[in-house]
Amino acid sequence: MYRFLLTPRWWGINVFVLLAIPFCVFMGSWQLSRFEARVQDHRTAGELAEKAETEAPRPLAELLPVDKATSGRQATASGRYGKQLLVPGRELDARQGYYVLTLLHTDEGKALPVVRGWLPGDADRAEAPAAPTGEVTVTGALQASEVPGENGVPARGGLPSGQTAAISAATLVNLVPYDVYDAWITLDKADSGMKPVPAAAASDTGLDLKAFQNLGYTGEWFVFAGFVVFMWFRLLRREVESLRDAELGLLPDGEPSAGPAAQEKANA
């Protein structure tokens, strides 16, 4: 009865099933591992944020380059403030406003972007407090360069002179004639009546939409594996029923009666 499984047609079906099921299981397991990794990153980021609140600040050079382990850590740097820029379209406490960003020229010959605070309303250079003069030492949370269009960072151009949409070395290098660190810090205590800007979590460490997409894809791949098994059994059952009907002479209406040759072909 089941000799039809050895025919070329069924060899093709069987090989496809034997390859499809492990592939679906592998992809589902991989998507699940991605979700679990994001959950672990989220937990680790929370632990690092708590640790950063109590640990002593470290020199900037010891924390570079910025990664998931160093993002949000307390960093300190010394130098003289230089060019000041405004970063419009930033929300804080459910209010629209802007960051006051000042470049700190360090002894290493590069400038460190420092967010000195946040002010409400439209970006206005006249309202932004001037930076302190002379040699200063700043302390704040280390942050990675922003990417326009991601994590709430606007991807806009055509801003007035003295403004930037994103805080990143790639953006600032077009606005100032000197090298800029591929990082920035936000001061713990804002200057001159401005509100301090809280540190943001490192990229890909939160339980965001991407994390739950991974979880959804996990379920889809395992459903695909089950569907492949279901269709294989359905095709098998349909083939067996067709052979039994042919043996019993139960043919569809309008189909000529099968003779002994046809019966032998069906049994084969």
GROMACS .gro file of N, CA and C in nm, residues 15-160:
model
  438
   15VAL      N    1   1.199   1.459   0.059
   15VAL     CA    2   1.322   1.535   0.076
   15VAL      C    3   1.291   1.679   0.117
   16PHE      N    4   1.189   1.739   0.053
   16PHE     CA    5   1.150   1.876   0.089
   16PHE      C    6   1.109   1.885   0.235
   17VAL      N    7   1.030   1.788   0.282
   17VAL     CA    8   0.985   1.790   0.421
   17VAL      C    9   1.102   1.772   0.517
   18LEU      N   10   1.193   1.679   0.485
   18LEU     CA   11   1.307   1.653   0.572
   18LEU      C   12   1.401   1.774   0.581
   19LEU      N   13   1.403   1.857   0.477
   19LEU     CA   14   1.485   1.977   0.481
   19LEU      C   15   1.411   2.096   0.543
   20ALA      N   16   1.280   2.104   0.516
   20ALA     CA   17   1.203   2.220   0.562
   20ALA      C   18   1.185   2.222   0.713
   21ILE      N   19   1.160   2.106   0.773
   21ILE     CA   20   1.134   2.103   0.917
   21ILE      C   21   1.257   2.148   0.998
   22PRO      N   22   1.376   2.092   0.976
   22PRO     CA   23   1.493   2.142   1.052
   22PRO      C   24   1.520   2.290   1.026
   23PHE      N   25   1.498   2.334   0.901
   23PHE     CA   26   1.523   2.474   0.871
   23PHE      C   27   1.429   2.564   0.951
   24CYS      N   28   1.300   2.529   0.955
   24CYS     CA   29   1.204   2.610   1.031
   24CYS      C   30   1.237   2.610   1.180
   25VAL      N   31   1.274   2.493   1.232
   25VAL     CA   32   1.310   2.484   1.374
   25VAL      C   33   1.434   2.568   1.404
   26PHE      N   34   1.533   2.562   1.314
   26PHE     CA   35   1.655   2.641   1.333
   26PHE      C   36   1.624   2.791   1.333
   27MET      N   37   1.545   2.835   1.236
   27MET     CA   38   1.513   2.978   1.226
   27MET      C   39   1.431   3.023   1.347
   28GLY      N   40   1.338   2.939   1.391
   28GLY     CA   41   1.260   2.974   1.510
   28GLY      C   42   1.347   2.983   1.633
   29SER      N   43   1.440   2.891   1.646
   29SER     CA   44   1.531   2.894   1.762
   29SER      C   45   1.622   3.016   1.756
   30TRP      N   46   1.666   3.052   1.636
   30TRP     CA   47   1.752   3.170   1.622
   30TRP      C   48   1.677   3.298   1.659
   31GLN      N   49   1.552   3.310   1.613
   31GLN     CA   50   1.473   3.428   1.648
   31GLN      C   51   1.448   3.432   1.800
   32LEU      N   52   1.426   3.318   1.860
   32LEU     CA   53   1.407   3.313   2.005
   32LEU      C   54   1.533   3.356   2.078
   33SER      N   55   1.650   3.314   2.028
   33SER     CA   56   1.776   3.354   2.090
   33SER      C   57   1.796   3.504   2.079
   34ARG      N   58   1.752   3.564   1.967
   34ARG     CA   59   1.763   3.708   1.951
   34ARG      C   60   1.675   3.780   2.054
   35PHE      N   61   1.555   3.729   2.077
   35PHE     CA   62   1.467   3.789   2.177
   35PHE      C   63   1.527   3.777   2.316
   36GLU      N   64   1.580   3.658   2.348
   36GLU     CA   65   1.640   3.638   2.480
   36GLU      C   66   1.763   3.728   2.498
   37ALA      N   67   1.839   3.751   2.390
   37ALA     CA   68   1.956   3.839   2.399
   37ALA      C   69   1.913   3.983   2.427
   38ARG      N   70   1.803   4.025   2.365
   38ARG     CA   71   1.754   4.161   2.389
   38ARG      C   72   1.703   4.175   2.533
   39VAL      N   73   1.639   4.071   2.584
   39VAL     CA   74   1.593   4.075   2.723
   39VAL      C   75   1.712   4.086   2.817
   40GLN      N   76   1.818   4.009   2.788
   40GLN     CA   77   1.939   4.014   2.871
   40GLN      C   78   2.006   4.150   2.861
   41ASP      N   79   2.012   4.208   2.739
   41ASP     CA   80   2.071   4.341   2.722
   41ASP      C   81   1.991   4.444   2.800
   42HIS      N   82   1.858   4.431   2.800
   42HIS     CA   83   1.774   4.524   2.874
   42HIS      C   84   1.801   4.514   3.024
   43ARG      N   85   1.815   4.392   3.072
   43ARG     CA   86   1.843   4.371   3.215
   43ARG      C   87   1.982   4.426   3.250
   44THR      N   88   2.080   4.399   3.163
   44THR     CA   89   2.215   4.447   3.188
   44THR      C   90   2.221   4.599   3.185
   45ALA      N   91   2.149   4.661   3.091
   45ALA     CA   92   2.147   4.807   3.083
   45ALA      C   93   2.090   4.869   3.209
   46GLY      N   94   1.986   4.805   3.265
   46GLY     CA   95   1.931   4.855   3.390
   46GLY      C   96   2.029   4.845   3.505
   47GLU      N   97   2.102   4.734   3.509
   47GLU     CA   98   2.202   4.717   3.614
   47GLU      C   99   2.315   4.818   3.601
   48LEU      N  100   2.358   4.843   3.475
   48LEU     CA  101   2.465   4.940   3.453
   48LEU      C  102   2.420   5.081   3.488
   49ALA      N  103   2.292   5.112   3.460
   49ALA     CA  104   2.241   5.245   3.494
   49ALA      C  105   2.240   5.267   3.645
   50GLU      N  106   2.203   5.163   3.720
   50GLU     CA  107   2.205   5.175   3.866
   50GLU      C  108   2.349   5.190   3.917
   51LYS      N  109   2.440   5.116   3.855
   51LYS     CA  110   2.580   5.123   3.896
   51LYS      C  111   2.639   5.259   3.865
   52ALA      N  112   2.599   5.318   3.751
   52ALA     CA  113   2.655   5.447   3.710
   52ALA      C  114   2.617   5.558   3.806
   53GLU      N  115   2.505   5.542   3.877
   53GLU     CA  116   2.461   5.646   3.969
   53GLU      C  117   2.548   5.654   4.094
   54THR      N  118   2.617   5.546   4.125
   54THR     CA  119   2.696   5.543   4.249
   54THR      C  120   2.847   5.540   4.226
   55GLU      N  121   2.891   5.498   4.108
   55GLU     CA  122   3.034   5.486   4.085
   55GLU      C  123   3.099   5.622   4.060
   56ALA      N  124   3.226   5.629   4.086
   56ALA     CA  125   3.302   5.753   4.065
   56ALA      C  126   3.325   5.775   3.916
   57PRO      N  127   3.323   5.900   3.871
   57PRO     CA  128   3.348   5.930   3.729
   57PRO      C  129   3.487   5.884   3.687
   58ARG      N  130   3.498   5.842   3.564
   58ARG     CA  131   3.627   5.798   3.509
   58ARG      C  132   3.668   5.889   3.395
   59PRO      N  133   3.797   5.903   3.370
   59PRO     CA  134   3.841   5.986   3.257
   59PRO      C  135   3.780   5.939   3.125
   60LEU      N  136   3.752   6.034   3.041
   60LEU     CA  137   3.686   6.004   2.914
   60LEU      C  138   3.762   5.899   2.833
   61ALA      N  139   3.893   5.911   2.828
   61ALA     CA  140   3.974   5.820   2.745
   61ALA      C  141   3.958   5.674   2.787
   62GLU      N  142   3.928   5.648   2.915
   62GLU     CA  143   3.915   5.510   2.964
   62GLU      C  144   3.783   5.446   2.923
   63LEU      N  145   3.687   5.525   2.878
   63LEU     CA  146   3.554   5.473   2.846
   63LEU      C  147   3.526   5.468   2.696
   64LEU      N  148   3.621   5.512   2.616
   64LEU     CA  149   3.603   5.510   2.472
   64LEU      C  150   3.662   5.384   2.411
   65PRO      N  151   3.606   5.334   2.300
   65PRO     CA  152   3.485   5.382   2.233
   65PRO      C  153   3.358   5.345   2.309
   66VAL      N  154   3.251   5.416   2.282
   66VAL     CA  155   3.125   5.392   2.352
   66VAL      C  156   3.061   5.264   2.300
   67ASP      N  157   3.024   5.176   2.393
   67ASP     CA  158   2.950   5.055   2.358
   67ASP      C  159   2.842   5.032   2.463
   68LYS      N  160   2.781   4.915   2.460
   68LYS     CA  161   2.673   4.886   2.554
   68LYS      C  162   2.720   4.886   2.699
   69ALA      N  163   2.848   4.854   2.719
   69ALA     CA  164   2.901   4.847   2.855
   69ALA      C  165   2.937   4.984   2.910
   70THR      N  166   2.974   5.078   2.823
   70THR     CA  167   3.018   5.209   2.872
   70THR      C  168   2.914   5.319   2.854
   71SER      N  169   2.812   5.294   2.772
   71SER     CA  170   2.708   5.395   2.753
   71SER      C  171   2.636   5.422   2.884
   72GLY      N  172   2.625   5.548   2.920
   72GLY     CA  173   2.560   5.587   3.045
   72GLY      C  174   2.654   5.597   3.163
   73ARG      N  175   2.779   5.552   3.147
   73ARG     CA  176   2.875   5.560   3.258
   73ARG      C  177   2.916   5.705   3.280
   74GLN      N  178   2.955   5.736   3.402
   74GLN     CA  179   2.997   5.872   3.435
   74GLN      C  180   3.139   5.897   3.385
   75ALA      N  181   3.152   6.002   3.304
   75ALA     CA  182   3.281   6.038   3.246
   75ALA      C  183   3.316   6.181   3.284
   76THR      N  184   3.445   6.207   3.289
   76THR     CA  185   3.491   6.342   3.321
   76THR      C  186   3.596   6.384   3.219
   77ALA      N  187   3.596   6.513   3.186
   77ALA     CA  188   3.692   6.566   3.089
   77ALA      C  189   3.718   6.713   3.122
   78SER      N  190   3.834   6.759   3.085
   78SER     CA  191   3.872   6.898   3.112
   78SER      C  192   3.908   6.967   2.981
   79GLY      N  193   3.888   7.098   2.980
   79GLY     CA  194   3.921   7.176   2.861
   79GLY      C  195   3.857   7.313   2.866
   80ARG      N  196   3.842   7.373   2.750
   80ARG     CA  197   3.781   7.505   2.738
   80ARG      C  198   3.664   7.497   2.640
   81TYR      N  199   3.554   7.559   2.677
   81TYR     CA  200   3.437   7.560   2.590
   81TYR      C  201   3.464   7.645   2.467
   82GLY      N  202   3.410   7.598   2.354
   82GLY     CA  203   3.423   7.670   2.229
   82GLY      C  204   3.287   7.699   2.167
   83LYS      N  205   3.269   7.652   2.044
   83LYS     CA  206   3.147   7.681   1.968
   83LYS      C  207   3.023   7.621   2.036
   84GLN      N  208   2.914   7.697   2.034
   84GLN     CA  209   2.789   7.651   2.094
   84GLN      C  210   2.683   7.635   1.985
   85LEU      N  211   2.611   7.522   1.992
   85LEU     CA  212   2.506   7.490   1.896
   85LEU      C  213   2.378   7.458   1.971
   86LEU      N  214   2.266   7.470   1.902
   86LEU     CA  215   2.136   7.433   1.957
   86LEU      C  216   2.084   7.310   1.883
   87VAL      N  217   2.019   7.221   1.958
   87VAL     CA  218   1.963   7.099   1.900
   87VAL      C  219   1.812   7.106   1.917
   88PRO      N  220   1.738   7.150   1.814
   88PRO     CA  221   1.593   7.170   1.829
   88PRO      C  222   1.515   7.039   1.823
   89GLY      N  223   1.386   7.050   1.860
   89GLY     CA  224   1.295   6.935   1.848
   89GLY      C  225   1.320   6.825   1.948
   90ARG      N  226   1.364   6.860   2.070
   90ARG     CA  227   1.388   6.759   2.173
   90ARG      C  228   1.284   6.773   2.285
   91GLU      N  229   1.226   6.659   2.321
   91GLU     CA  230   1.119   6.657   2.422
   91GLU      C  231   1.173   6.618   2.558
   92LEU      N  232   1.123   6.686   2.662
   92LEU     CA  233   1.159   6.654   2.799
   92LEU      C  234   1.040   6.686   2.888
   93ASP      N  235   0.999   6.590   2.970
   93ASP     CA  236   0.883   6.608   3.059
   93ASP      C  237   0.758   6.644   2.979
   94ALA      N  238   0.741   6.577   2.863
   94ALA     CA  239   0.623   6.595   2.777
   94ALA      C  240   0.614   6.737   2.720
   95ARG      N  241   0.725   6.807   2.712
   95ARG     CA  242   0.728   6.942   2.656
   95ARG      C  243   0.834   6.948   2.547
   96GLN      N  244   0.806   7.026   2.443
   96GLN     CA  245   0.900   7.043   2.334
   96GLN      C  246   1.001   7.152   2.369
   97GLY      N  247   1.124   7.130   2.330
   97GLY     CA  248   1.228   7.228   2.357
   97GLY      C  249   1.353   7.198   2.277
   98TYR      N  250   1.467   7.234   2.331
   98TYR     CA  251   1.593   7.214   2.259
   98TYR      C  252   1.707   7.198   2.358
   99TYR      N  253   1.811   7.129   2.309
   99TYR     CA  254   1.933   7.111   2.387
   99TYR      C  255   2.028   7.227   2.359
  100VAL      N  256   2.105   7.262   2.460
  100VAL     CA  257   2.216   7.356   2.442
  100VAL      C  258   2.344   7.274   2.442
  101LEU      N  259   2.407   7.270   2.326
  101LEU     CA  260   2.524   7.185   2.304
  101LEU      C  261   2.647   7.273   2.285
  102THR      N  262   2.750   7.249   2.366
  102THR     CA  263   2.873   7.327   2.356
  102THR      C  264   2.991   7.232   2.341
  103LEU      N  265   3.081   7.265   2.252
  103LEU     CA  266   3.198   7.181   2.226
  103LEU      C  267   3.310   7.217   2.322
  104LEU      N  268   3.361   7.114   2.390
  104LEU     CA  269   3.469   7.131   2.487
  104LEU      C  270   3.601   7.091   2.424
  105HIS      N  271   3.693   7.185   2.408
  105HIS     CA  272   3.825   7.156   2.351
  105HIS      C  273   3.914   7.096   2.460
  106THR      N  274   3.953   6.972   2.441
  106THR     CA  275   4.033   6.901   2.540
  106THR      C  276   4.181   6.910   2.506
  107ASP      N  277   4.264   6.864   2.599
  107ASP     CA  278   4.409   6.866   2.579
  107ASP      C  279   4.453   6.769   2.469
  108GLU      N  280   4.366   6.673   2.436
  108GLU     CA  281   4.400   6.576   2.332
  108GLU      C  282   4.387   6.635   2.192
  109GLY      N  283   4.341   6.759   2.181
  109GLY     CA  284   4.329   6.823   2.051
  109GLY      C  285   4.197   6.797   1.981
  110LYS      N  286   4.104   6.731   2.047
  110LYS     CA  287   3.972   6.706   1.990
  110LYS      C  288   3.867   6.773   2.077
  111ALA      N  289   3.750   6.792   2.018
  111ALA     CA  290   3.641   6.858   2.089
  111ALA      C  291   3.536   6.755   2.130
  112LEU      N  292   3.488   6.769   2.253
  112LEU     CA  293   3.386   6.680   2.308
  112LEU      C  294   3.252   6.753   2.312
  113PRO      N  295   3.150   6.703   2.243
  113PRO     CA  296   3.018   6.765   2.251
  113PRO      C  297   2.960   6.746   2.391
  114VAL      N  298   2.920   6.856   2.453
  114VAL     CA  299   2.865   6.852   2.588
  114VAL      C  300   2.726   6.915   2.587
  115VAL      N  301   2.625   6.837   2.624
  115VAL     CA  302   2.489   6.891   2.637
  115VAL      C  303   2.479   6.951   2.776
  116ARG      N  304   2.476   7.084   2.782
  116ARG     CA  305   2.478   7.153   2.909
  116ARG      C  306   2.340   7.164   2.972
  117GLY      N  307   2.234   7.135   2.893
  117GLY     CA  308   2.100   7.140   2.949
  117GLY      C  309   1.994   7.152   2.842
  118TRP      N  310   1.869   7.165   2.888
  118TRP     CA  311   1.752   7.172   2.799
  118TRP      C  312   1.670   7.295   2.834
  119LEU      N  313   1.615   7.358   2.731
  119LEU     CA  314   1.527   7.473   2.749
  119LEU      C  315   1.397   7.451   2.671
  120PRO      N  316   1.284   7.500   2.721
  120PRO     CA  317   1.158   7.481   2.650
  120PRO      C  318   1.140   7.580   2.535
  121GLY      N  319   1.050   7.545   2.443
  121GLY     CA  320   1.016   7.636   2.334
  121GLY      C  321   1.102   7.615   2.211
  122ASP      N  322   1.096   7.711   2.120
  122ASP     CA  323   1.174   7.706   1.997
  122ASP      C  324   1.319   7.744   2.025
  123ALA      N  325   1.407   7.685   1.947
  123ALA     CA  326   1.550   7.713   1.965
  123ALA      C  327   1.578   7.861   1.942
  124ASP      N  328   1.638   7.923   2.043
  124ASP     CA  329   1.667   8.067   2.037
  124ASP      C  330   1.806   8.091   2.096
  125ARG      N  331   1.899   8.137   2.011
  125ARG     CA  332   2.036   8.158   2.057
  125ARG      C  333   2.044   8.266   2.164
  126ALA      N  334   1.950   8.361   2.159
  126ALA     CA  335   1.953   8.470   2.256
  126ALA      C  336   1.918   8.422   2.397
  127GLU      N  337   1.837   8.315   2.406
  127GLU     CA  338   1.796   8.264   2.537
  127GLU      C  339   1.893   8.159   2.591
  128ALA      N  340   1.974   8.102   2.506
  128ALA     CA  341   2.067   7.998   2.550
  128ALA      C  342   2.180   8.060   2.631
  129PRO      N  343   2.201   8.017   2.754
  129PRO     CA  344   2.307   8.075   2.838
  129PRO      C  345   2.446   8.050   2.777
  130ALA      N  346   2.531   8.148   2.789
  130ALA     CA  347   2.668   8.133   2.740
  130ALA      C  348   2.744   8.034   2.827
  131ALA      N  349   2.839   7.969   2.766
  131ALA     CA  350   2.919   7.870   2.839
  131ALA      C  351   3.019   7.939   2.930
  132PRO      N  352   3.058   7.874   3.040
  132PRO     CA  353   3.161   7.931   3.128
  132PRO      C  354   3.292   7.950   3.052
  133THR      N  355   3.368   8.050   3.093
  133THR     CA  356   3.497   8.076   3.029
  133THR      C  357   3.610   8.015   3.111
  134GLY      N  358   3.726   8.005   3.049
  134GLY     CA  359   3.841   7.950   3.118
  134GLY      C  360   3.841   7.798   3.121
  135GLU      N  361   3.937   7.743   3.192
  135GLU     CA  362   3.951   7.598   3.205
  135GLU      C  363   3.839   7.542   3.292
  136VAL      N  364   3.770   7.440   3.243
  136VAL     CA  365   3.659   7.378   3.318
  136VAL      C  366   3.677   7.226   3.316
  137THR      N  367   3.618   7.162   3.415
  137THR     CA  368   3.611   7.016   3.420
  137THR      C  369   3.464   6.978   3.426
  138VAL      N  370   3.421   6.896   3.333
  138VAL     CA  371   3.280   6.857   3.323
  138VAL      C  372   3.265   6.710   3.360
  139THR      N  373   3.150   6.678   3.415
  139THR     CA  374   3.116   6.540   3.452
  139THR      C  375   2.974   6.511   3.407
  140GLY      N  376   2.958   6.399   3.339
  140GLY     CA  377   2.825   6.362   3.293
  140GLY      C  378   2.821   6.222   3.238
  141ALA      N  379   2.702   6.182   3.192
  141ALA     CA  380   2.681   6.048   3.139
  141ALA      C  381   2.729   6.040   2.995
  142LEU      N  382   2.811   5.941   2.967
  142LEU     CA  383   2.864   5.922   2.833
  142LEU      C  384   2.756   5.864   2.742
  143GLN      N  385   2.750   5.916   2.620
  143GLN     CA  386   2.649   5.873   2.523
  143GLN      C  387   2.714   5.847   2.388
  144ALA      N  388   2.657   5.752   2.313
  144ALA     CA  389   2.706   5.724   2.178
  144ALA      C  390   2.649   5.827   2.081
  145SER      N  391   2.718   5.846   1.970
  145SER     CA  392   2.671   5.938   1.868
  145SER      C  393   2.531   5.898   1.821
  146GLU      N  394   2.447   5.996   1.799
  146GLU     CA  395   2.310   5.971   1.755
  146GLU      C  396   2.306   5.939   1.605
  147VAL      N  397   2.200   5.869   1.566
  147VAL     CA  398   2.177   5.837   1.426
  147VAL      C  399   2.048   5.906   1.384
  148PRO      N  400   2.052   5.998   1.290
  148PRO     CA  401   1.929   6.067   1.247
  148PRO      C  402   1.822   5.970   1.202
  149GLY      N  403   1.700   5.991   1.247
  149GLY     CA  404   1.589   5.906   1.211
  149GLY      C  405   1.568   5.787   1.301
  150GLU      N  406   1.651   5.769   1.403
  150GLU     CA  407   1.637   5.656   1.494
  150GLU      C  408   1.628   5.705   1.638
  151ASN      N  409   1.554   5.629   1.720
  151ASN     CA  410   1.541   5.657   1.864
  151ASN      C  411   1.496   5.800   1.893
  152GLY      N  412   1.403   5.848   1.811
  152GLY     CA  413   1.348   5.980   1.835
  152GLY      C  414   1.433   6.095   1.787
  153VAL      N  415   1.544   6.067   1.720
  153VAL     CA  416   1.630   6.173   1.667
  153VAL      C  417   1.575   6.217   1.532
  154PRO      N  418   1.537   6.344   1.517
  154PRO     CA  419   1.479   6.387   1.389
  154PRO      C  420   1.581   6.384   1.277
  155ALA      N  421   1.534   6.346   1.158
  155ALA     CA  422   1.620   6.345   1.039
  155ALA      C  423   1.578   6.463   0.952
  156ARG      N  424   1.620   6.579   0.990
  156ARG     CA  425   1.579   6.700   0.919
  156ARG      C  426   1.702   6.779   0.877
  157GLY      N  427   1.687   6.849   0.767
  157GLY     CA  428   1.794   6.932   0.717
  157GLY      C  429   1.747   7.076   0.702
  158GLY      N  430   1.833   7.158   0.648
  158GLY     CA  431   1.797   7.297   0.626
  158GLY      C  432   1.777   7.377   0.752
  159LEU      N  433   1.847   7.341   0.860
  159LEU     CA  434   1.834   7.414   0.985
  159LEU      C  435   1.910   7.547   0.978
  160PRO      N  436   1.869   7.643   1.056
  160PRO     CA  437   1.942   7.771   1.059
  160PRO      C  438   2.084   7.753   1.107
   0.00000   0.00000   0.00000
